[in-house]
Amino acid sequence: MVGGGQGAYIGNIHRISSRLDGAWQLVAGAFDVDAERGRAFALTQGIDPDRSYGDYKEMVAAELAREDRIDAVAICTPNFTHYPIARAFIEAGFDVICEKPITATLEDAVALEELTRESGRFVGVTYTYSGYPMVHEARKRVADGEIGRVRTVQVEYPLEWMATAIEHQGSAQASWRTDPKKNGRGGSIGDIGTHAYHLAGFVTGLKLKSLTADLSTFVEGRALDDNAHVMLRYEGGARGLLWSSQVALGNSNGVRLRVFGEKGSLSWFQEQPNELVLASLDGRTLIIKRGAEELSEDAKVRTRTPPGHPEGYLEAFANLYAGFAEAILARQSGRDPGPIGQNLPTAYDGLKGVAFVDAVVDSHEDANQPWLTPLAV
Amino acid sequence: MVGGGQGAYIGNIHRISSRLDGAWQLVAGAFDVDAERGRAFALTQGIDPDRSYGDYKEMVAAELAREDRIDAVAICTPNFTHYPIARAFIEAGFDVICEKPITATLEDAVALEELTRESGRFVGVTYTYSGYPMVHEARKRVADGEIGRVRTVQVEYPLEWMATAIEHQGSAQASWRTDPKKNGRGGSIGDIGTHAYHLAGFVTGLKLKSLTADLSTFVEGRALDDNAHVMLRYEGGARGLLWSSQVALGNSNGVRLRVFGEKGSLSWFQEQPNELVLASLDGRTLIIKRGAEELSEDAKVRTRTPPGHPEGYLEAFANLYAGFAEAILARQSGRDPGPIGQNLPTAYDGLKGVAFVDAVVDSHEDANQPWLTPLAV
Amino acid sequence: MVGGGQGAYIGNIHRISSRLDGAWQLVAGAFDVDAERGRAFALTQGIDPDRSYGDYKEMVAAELAREDRIDAVAICTPNFTHYPIARAFIEAGFDVICEKPITATLEDAVALEELTRESGRFVGVTYTYSGYPMVHEARKRVADGEIGRVRTVQVEYPLEWMATAIEHQGSAQASWRTDPKKNGRGGSIGDIGTHAYHLAGFVTGLKLKSLTADLSTFVEGRALDDNAHVMLRYEGGARGLLWSSQVALGNSNGVRLRVFGEKGSLSWFQEQPNELVLASLDGRTLIIKRGAEELSEDAKVRTRTPPGHPEGYLEAFANLYAGFAEAILARQSGRDPGPIGQNLPTAYDGLKGVAFVDAVVDSHEDANQPWLTPLAV
Amino acid sequence: MVGGGQGAYIGNIHRISSRLDGAWQLVAGAFDVDAERGRAFALTQGIDPDRSYGDYKEMVAAELAREDRIDAVAICTPNFTHYPIARAFIEAGFDVICEKPITATLEDAVALEELTRESGRFVGVTYTYSGYPMVHEARKRVADGEIGRVRTVQVEYPLEWMATAIEHQGSAQASWRTDPKKNGRGGSIGDIGTHAYHLAGFVTGLKLKSLTADLSTFVEGRALDDNAHVMLRYEGGARGLLWSSQVALGNSNGVRLRVFGEKGSLSWFQEQPNELVLASLDGRTLIIKRGAEELSEDAKVRTRTPPGHPEGYLEAFANLYAGFAEAILARQSGRDPGPIGQNLPTAYDGLKGVAFVDAVVDSHEDANQPWLTPLAV
């Protein structure tokens, strides 16, 4: 692991998730820009001090030299450092698991995606919400035509924790998220809007044709948007509305997706992730539960307990890690991955996310409010 | 009452609602374009046959000639006939209660609003959702600053019943709603989007500055939009997203409003209308119930039963009727209306609704996707 | 109407409900024990002063003498006066609509039920919750075998408003409810437990075999129970649990019924009355909405608006009034009543309710905690 | 670990949960009554073959002989074997984590609890629901007097999966649960009713005074109850109702607790475990979220992610494991355990559970329906 040291939020999530199913072991890391602090942290994680490194370059070199080298690296550093770190590991032949967004700039994203393709390395990107079993169930049902041709998609990701200027009150998490150099051009749209965009595309299988966007910054002095409204047009005629917000009081982590087709609709709400709500032309509303007999294999391989035993965010994240393990193992043994190693978010998804943010900001900044097509869709 | 005869949906709602609190009595009507059928219907309603008229012109003349003439007329005919009927009654000195939209064209709306102002007559427009007590409670709390300055508004009105081409399968209700001559230029945006727009403005007190819109028609052969996405900019910097749809399977009558301010947020969902959900900076979510002690007078005068005894659509509609009665009585006796006679939807709200639809359609039809300001806001 | 004057809660509910569908007209009444105050109140209701009476005896005599006499009387007085008033009207040949409980004592209930049977008069008892369309839908589905043989019933009626000693703080409503002379032997079990018991029996069609009960009085100084736990055994082997409480903070009017059968289950919650939740052996949960196409005639005749337009308590109460009207008209014209005039709560249901309360109190008071069978089931 | 081999449900849960926070490592086991199958399974778990044992006796002896012996054993075998296995480990000086119920008979439970006390060993019992952070929050708030003196407790644990005779259709899980020799005297009351009983006692701190119960067996041919109704009387005057069922269609794992006090109430529903619902005398309902600032230390130490990132069953189970680790470490180092090592379910809770089931069955079997006091409360 690179980054994710003492006090890091997402690094801890990666560690718990990788451990949950027993498929990964954390054996080496460069956890902190402060090498000393990083080493101290490594000790608390039971890492062999020989494999606790001062920085990622040292780590690449040293691991490459070992027989028992790592299988893959997890990159949990600030966005703008993802690219150089990922490149170093890929060029040394390692597989990569990278926090989203894959890079802070579109240029880097294009380069990293190209490098990935050419190198043949596996690069997984942690679009968490695509780890949830009921999201896979939704994807499968749409793909199987259960709701017919999709007409409109309503997707939102509202948050409340940045409703005041906490970036000036000591919140490191808020601080880098409001800094264009570290976060990229998008504020809420980059931090969470991309999750919403990925989720909508993942479930519907639709390709974006164009978008037009309206960004706002409600907290005074903030350099990036903290609220974004986007209208979407998909290829084939479907439409969408996307809302992301960091100032929506009352929303802890309100990812919500609703997909309306010709024959039915599907709704999923991340704060109640064990249910999928289906409606159909007959006027009935059906609640389908994680763990139910009728679910697809895609959902079943991503669940550990029977219906009624809530699984949540960590299990979804663990499903990504289990999937990455399976994808890598399958490639190593030259076989097709099992269902948990399929439909994973990879470098191209990462690129699509960054391209989306770029197009949103471009559309907003243009006085003519144009419909724009992202560079990659 | 004009219109609302045998088989009419909304006419029946007007009748039940006007009767509910005992403030109105239905004593005369021209219920049907087929005079014979109208008279037969009048009999079923216990109307004196002398006051069952062949058409609205006959009704205006005959009622004007009576000492015990009607106090006001309720207009429940198709949209494009509202204007001539309303004008005839207003010019004869009667007060008017008119179904929404107030007219089918912007031209008519402007004229009717002007006539209303000049005549001094009362013209109420049945924007039903502003009849709900918890909507008034929300309005009052926003006005009192409880959630601080408003930042963003998410409002939606999805419906499912027109998800297939029922206008070709004998549904009279769907038939006129998809006919530009009868419904006006807007499809879903005219039929229900205006409700959403009115509700958002009613609760927040915000004035629209501009909008940009994307309309779709998903059911083949339909002449008007059946799905609308609108981005809103309010004066003072607040933003909004509005979605209306007639093809959103799973939504019976899903009016939902969420208002996010600097200090808190308010959510109201029409299918659970007896609750108002408040969130504040402290991370707590509070459910406030219709009938609770702490509610404002505005809410209390619009409720008949204690908390836990659900009141719904008919009671909300009845609140409008009770309000119209109070407004008219107050004017007649030269006093200020009590709280139930205040904050009522009137001709100017009707005009704003029609102007909104016009701007939405204009924005959509213009290839440049401009931000437009409605004629009246 | 007898009782239900100025400030009365339930009298007003009766008036609104009887007016809602236009089938009844309030033309006479003895509204108050204070004749003067009663007459003043009658004026506010538009009653002909000639038909505003000092007491019920005067009313019986005077109405009997009129050609245009009332069709039926609604009794909205305190429980212990129901019997003499009902008897007077029945003996004079009038039909009766009586608030529940039908009487304050079992002796009176037996006598009134017998008188009703012998007289051939219609005596309706306002067990409100059996007026809800989705309760009728539930009843129909159980009767049709949709959930198979019933195994267990969980029914509860928790309230919060009497959680403190408001009977000593000026609440007239709480005062008579805590007075054994006025309310009868049961406190919460008599006031609301009977509603729960009736609802469970109404939906399941099950006959009670025996019960054992544990009553408590949590508010100091209260003479009657304010919390009741009852275990039920039905004929045929089904079991039930019933809870009623006047001190359950957080519950406005929390009537909830859950019926579990061999093939499925049905749940209904009064604070969300437009939905019926069905579960079946396949693990799916289905939400069925009031107004849906698939509903039974029993439900459809008790609804006025399409799905998504909430109907509530007043509409349910109005359904009872519409049903009473139909039952009386049908008898007058010698025909079978239509569906709205069927499955109505009548005198025998009233008797069952009083007998249930009596058995509950007997069981509780006996140190041996016996399983007892009510006098009428 | 003893038991929990190939195909075992609860063994897998123990393994995931112990791994989640990195505090435990699985290093030895006797996983199966079939020693061969057990060894094969051990390999899949990365266990050193030297430490994969044929049975628990072999394991006790061999581990005792090692320097790097296990810290504690997790017992995941059928109920009736818990006692001899636990005794063997305790007598050899090991700490124990035991699935609930602690034993199949009251006699064994008494003996095991006594042995635990005398040995000074730590014996944790996995009453899962007391691992949830919001359950700890509820306990703390009741203890702090936030809802005042408790009046009534409504607790239920309905399940649906045994609604048909799946024990005769190849379900091993259902088979031992319906076998009195393996499960003990209680069916649903023993398997899940004890969870409900423990949860109610844990949150309220109340001590049971007496109970009376009504058991049913709805699935033909079943030897134990599959539905239980219990009325509870606590010391100090509080009352309770407890319902457990294995045949309640529609309930996946419907653990629900509601506690009503003089000043407020608390509700928690296991299928939405990240929320705690509070009501108070002011008529407001408050939703408190896991992860919120205002939560107690007790809740905070049992949570890993911010509000809105659902944690569930596995995290709750992991909290027990984290607590057991802390309790054992604290004892080893002679210090008081931190908050996560406090309020843990131990041998005495296990005994109370078994004593409760015994009293329930005794009460039911006695024709006089007596109020009985369990042997330990």
XYZ file of C-alpha atoms in Angstrom, chain D residues 123-316:
194
model
C -16.119 -17.007 28.475
C -17.770 -14.817 25.879
C -21.118 -15.759 24.374
C -22.015 -14.396 20.968
C -25.277 -12.607 21.542
C -24.731 -10.819 18.251
C -27.220 -8.026 18.616
C -25.378 -6.589 21.571
C -22.489 -5.987 19.174
C -24.322 -3.256 17.268
C -23.173 0.282 18.073
C -26.682 1.706 18.144
C -27.727 -0.960 20.629
C -24.933 0.236 22.894
C -26.103 3.775 22.303
C -29.608 2.764 23.355
C -28.282 1.016 26.471
C -26.270 4.072 27.433
C -29.162 6.461 26.964
C -31.506 4.332 29.049
C -28.840 4.026 31.742
C -28.354 7.796 31.674
C -32.051 8.297 32.255
C -32.796 9.877 28.909
C -36.174 8.150 28.584
C -36.857 7.996 32.304
C -37.993 4.911 34.151
C -38.884 2.160 31.707
C -42.533 1.176 31.533
C -42.938 -1.340 28.786
C -40.708 -3.249 26.402
C -41.841 -4.686 23.089
C -39.324 -7.054 21.640
C -39.658 -9.472 18.771
C -37.598 -11.776 16.631
C -39.599 -13.108 13.708
C -38.066 -15.245 10.982
C -39.592 -16.824 7.908
C -37.203 -19.455 6.671
C -38.731 -22.356 8.628
C -42.327 -21.649 7.558
C -42.419 -25.012 5.837
C -41.001 -28.369 6.922
C -37.586 -27.772 5.400
C -36.064 -29.979 8.080
C -37.444 -32.865 6.025
C -36.174 -31.371 2.775
C -32.497 -31.539 3.397
C -31.868 -28.387 5.429
C -29.228 -29.318 7.999
C -29.682 -25.952 9.663
C -33.380 -26.588 10.184
C -32.831 -30.191 11.108
C -30.818 -29.702 14.292
C -32.898 -26.695 15.275
C -36.032 -28.843 15.393
C -34.408 -31.713 17.264
C -34.870 -31.422 21.044
C -31.727 -33.430 21.665
C -29.577 -30.981 19.766
C -31.379 -27.719 20.282
C -32.656 -28.084 23.840
C -36.242 -27.716 25.056
C -37.033 -24.542 23.160
C -37.602 -24.266 19.429
C -38.000 -20.694 18.249
C -37.785 -19.523 21.844
C -34.399 -21.213 22.258
C -32.955 -20.367 18.898
C -34.016 -16.733 18.601
C -36.272 -15.853 21.529
C -33.174 -15.841 23.725
C -31.596 -13.234 21.481
C -34.664 -11.061 21.940
C -34.668 -11.615 25.682
C -30.981 -10.793 25.961
C -31.347 -7.677 23.823
C -34.232 -6.349 25.921
C -32.349 -6.937 29.153
C -29.133 -5.533 27.738
C -30.672 -2.248 26.653
C -32.974 -1.678 29.601
C -30.835 -3.094 32.382
C -34.021 -4.576 33.790
C -34.112 -7.857 35.676
C -36.899 -10.269 34.875
C -39.258 -11.041 37.735
C -41.576 -13.531 36.061
C -43.076 -14.647 32.804
C -45.980 -16.575 31.375
C -45.830 -18.092 27.910
C -47.819 -19.627 25.100
C -45.935 -21.779 22.605
C -47.171 -23.152 19.312
C -45.939 -25.536 16.687
C -47.456 -24.630 13.360
C -45.479 -26.811 11.003
C -46.812 -30.315 11.265
C -44.538 -32.941 12.715
C -42.178 -30.481 14.307
C -41.155 -31.490 17.838
C -40.424 -28.020 19.164
C -42.247 -24.680 19.180
C -41.911 -22.544 16.090
C -43.798 -19.578 17.508
C -43.707 -18.217 21.045
C -45.664 -15.513 22.839
C -44.356 -14.444 26.237
C -45.619 -11.846 28.689
C -42.911 -10.431 30.921
C -42.890 -8.732 34.295
C -39.682 -7.029 35.278
C -38.579 -6.083 38.760
C -39.665 -2.567 39.574
C -42.918 -2.811 37.668
C -41.979 -2.650 34.001
C -43.734 -5.066 31.667
C -42.880 -6.617 28.360
C -44.125 -8.621 25.428
C -41.840 -10.968 23.562
C -42.605 -12.695 20.294
C -40.345 -15.114 18.497
C -41.315 -16.996 15.377
C -39.721 -19.160 12.748
C -42.789 -19.089 10.541
C -43.461 -15.377 10.138
C -43.395 -14.993 6.368
C -41.973 -11.682 5.242
C -39.408 -11.451 8.025
C -35.849 -12.147 7.020
C -34.296 -11.436 10.383
C -36.714 -9.055 11.987
C -35.182 -8.329 15.389
C -36.987 -5.276 16.706
C -36.800 -3.643 20.117
C -38.948 -0.814 21.410
C -38.512 0.548 24.905
C -41.003 2.993 26.368
C -40.144 5.095 29.391
C -41.705 7.919 31.321
C -39.938 10.596 29.305
C -39.263 9.015 25.966
C -38.909 5.915 23.886
C -36.224 4.193 21.868
C -36.694 1.947 18.848
C -34.143 -0.126 17.025
C -34.681 -2.434 14.087
C -31.930 -4.812 13.121
C -32.588 -4.639 9.411
C -31.894 -0.873 9.584
C -29.251 -1.019 12.271
C -27.540 2.297 11.650
C -30.427 4.264 13.060
C -31.857 4.690 16.502
C -35.258 6.307 16.736
C -35.996 8.462 19.766
C -39.305 9.960 20.735
C -39.884 12.267 23.630
C -42.694 14.035 25.460
C -42.610 16.896 22.969
C -44.112 14.763 20.196
C -41.056 14.830 17.977
C -39.405 11.781 16.483
C -35.684 11.959 16.164
C -33.486 9.731 14.041
C -29.971 9.362 15.360
C -27.369 7.927 13.021
C -24.440 5.681 13.679
C -21.320 7.754 13.383
C -22.907 11.001 14.567
C -20.891 13.369 16.723
C -23.339 13.232 19.600
C -23.006 9.484 20.157
C -21.527 7.984 23.272
C -18.036 6.565 23.417
C -19.680 3.137 23.709
C -21.125 3.530 20.225
C -18.140 5.286 18.716
C -15.628 2.578 19.535
C -17.876 0.111 17.746
C -17.959 1.905 14.411
C -15.436 2.154 11.550
C -16.964 4.465 8.973
C -18.763 7.824 8.918
C -22.557 8.146 8.981
C -24.250 6.973 5.819
C -21.799 4.160 5.135
C -23.890 1.223 6.308
C -22.335 -1.186 8.761
C -24.196 -4.355 9.576
C -24.221 -7.834 10.972
C -20.590 -8.741 10.338
C -19.361 -5.503 11.873
C -21.541 -6.120 14.933
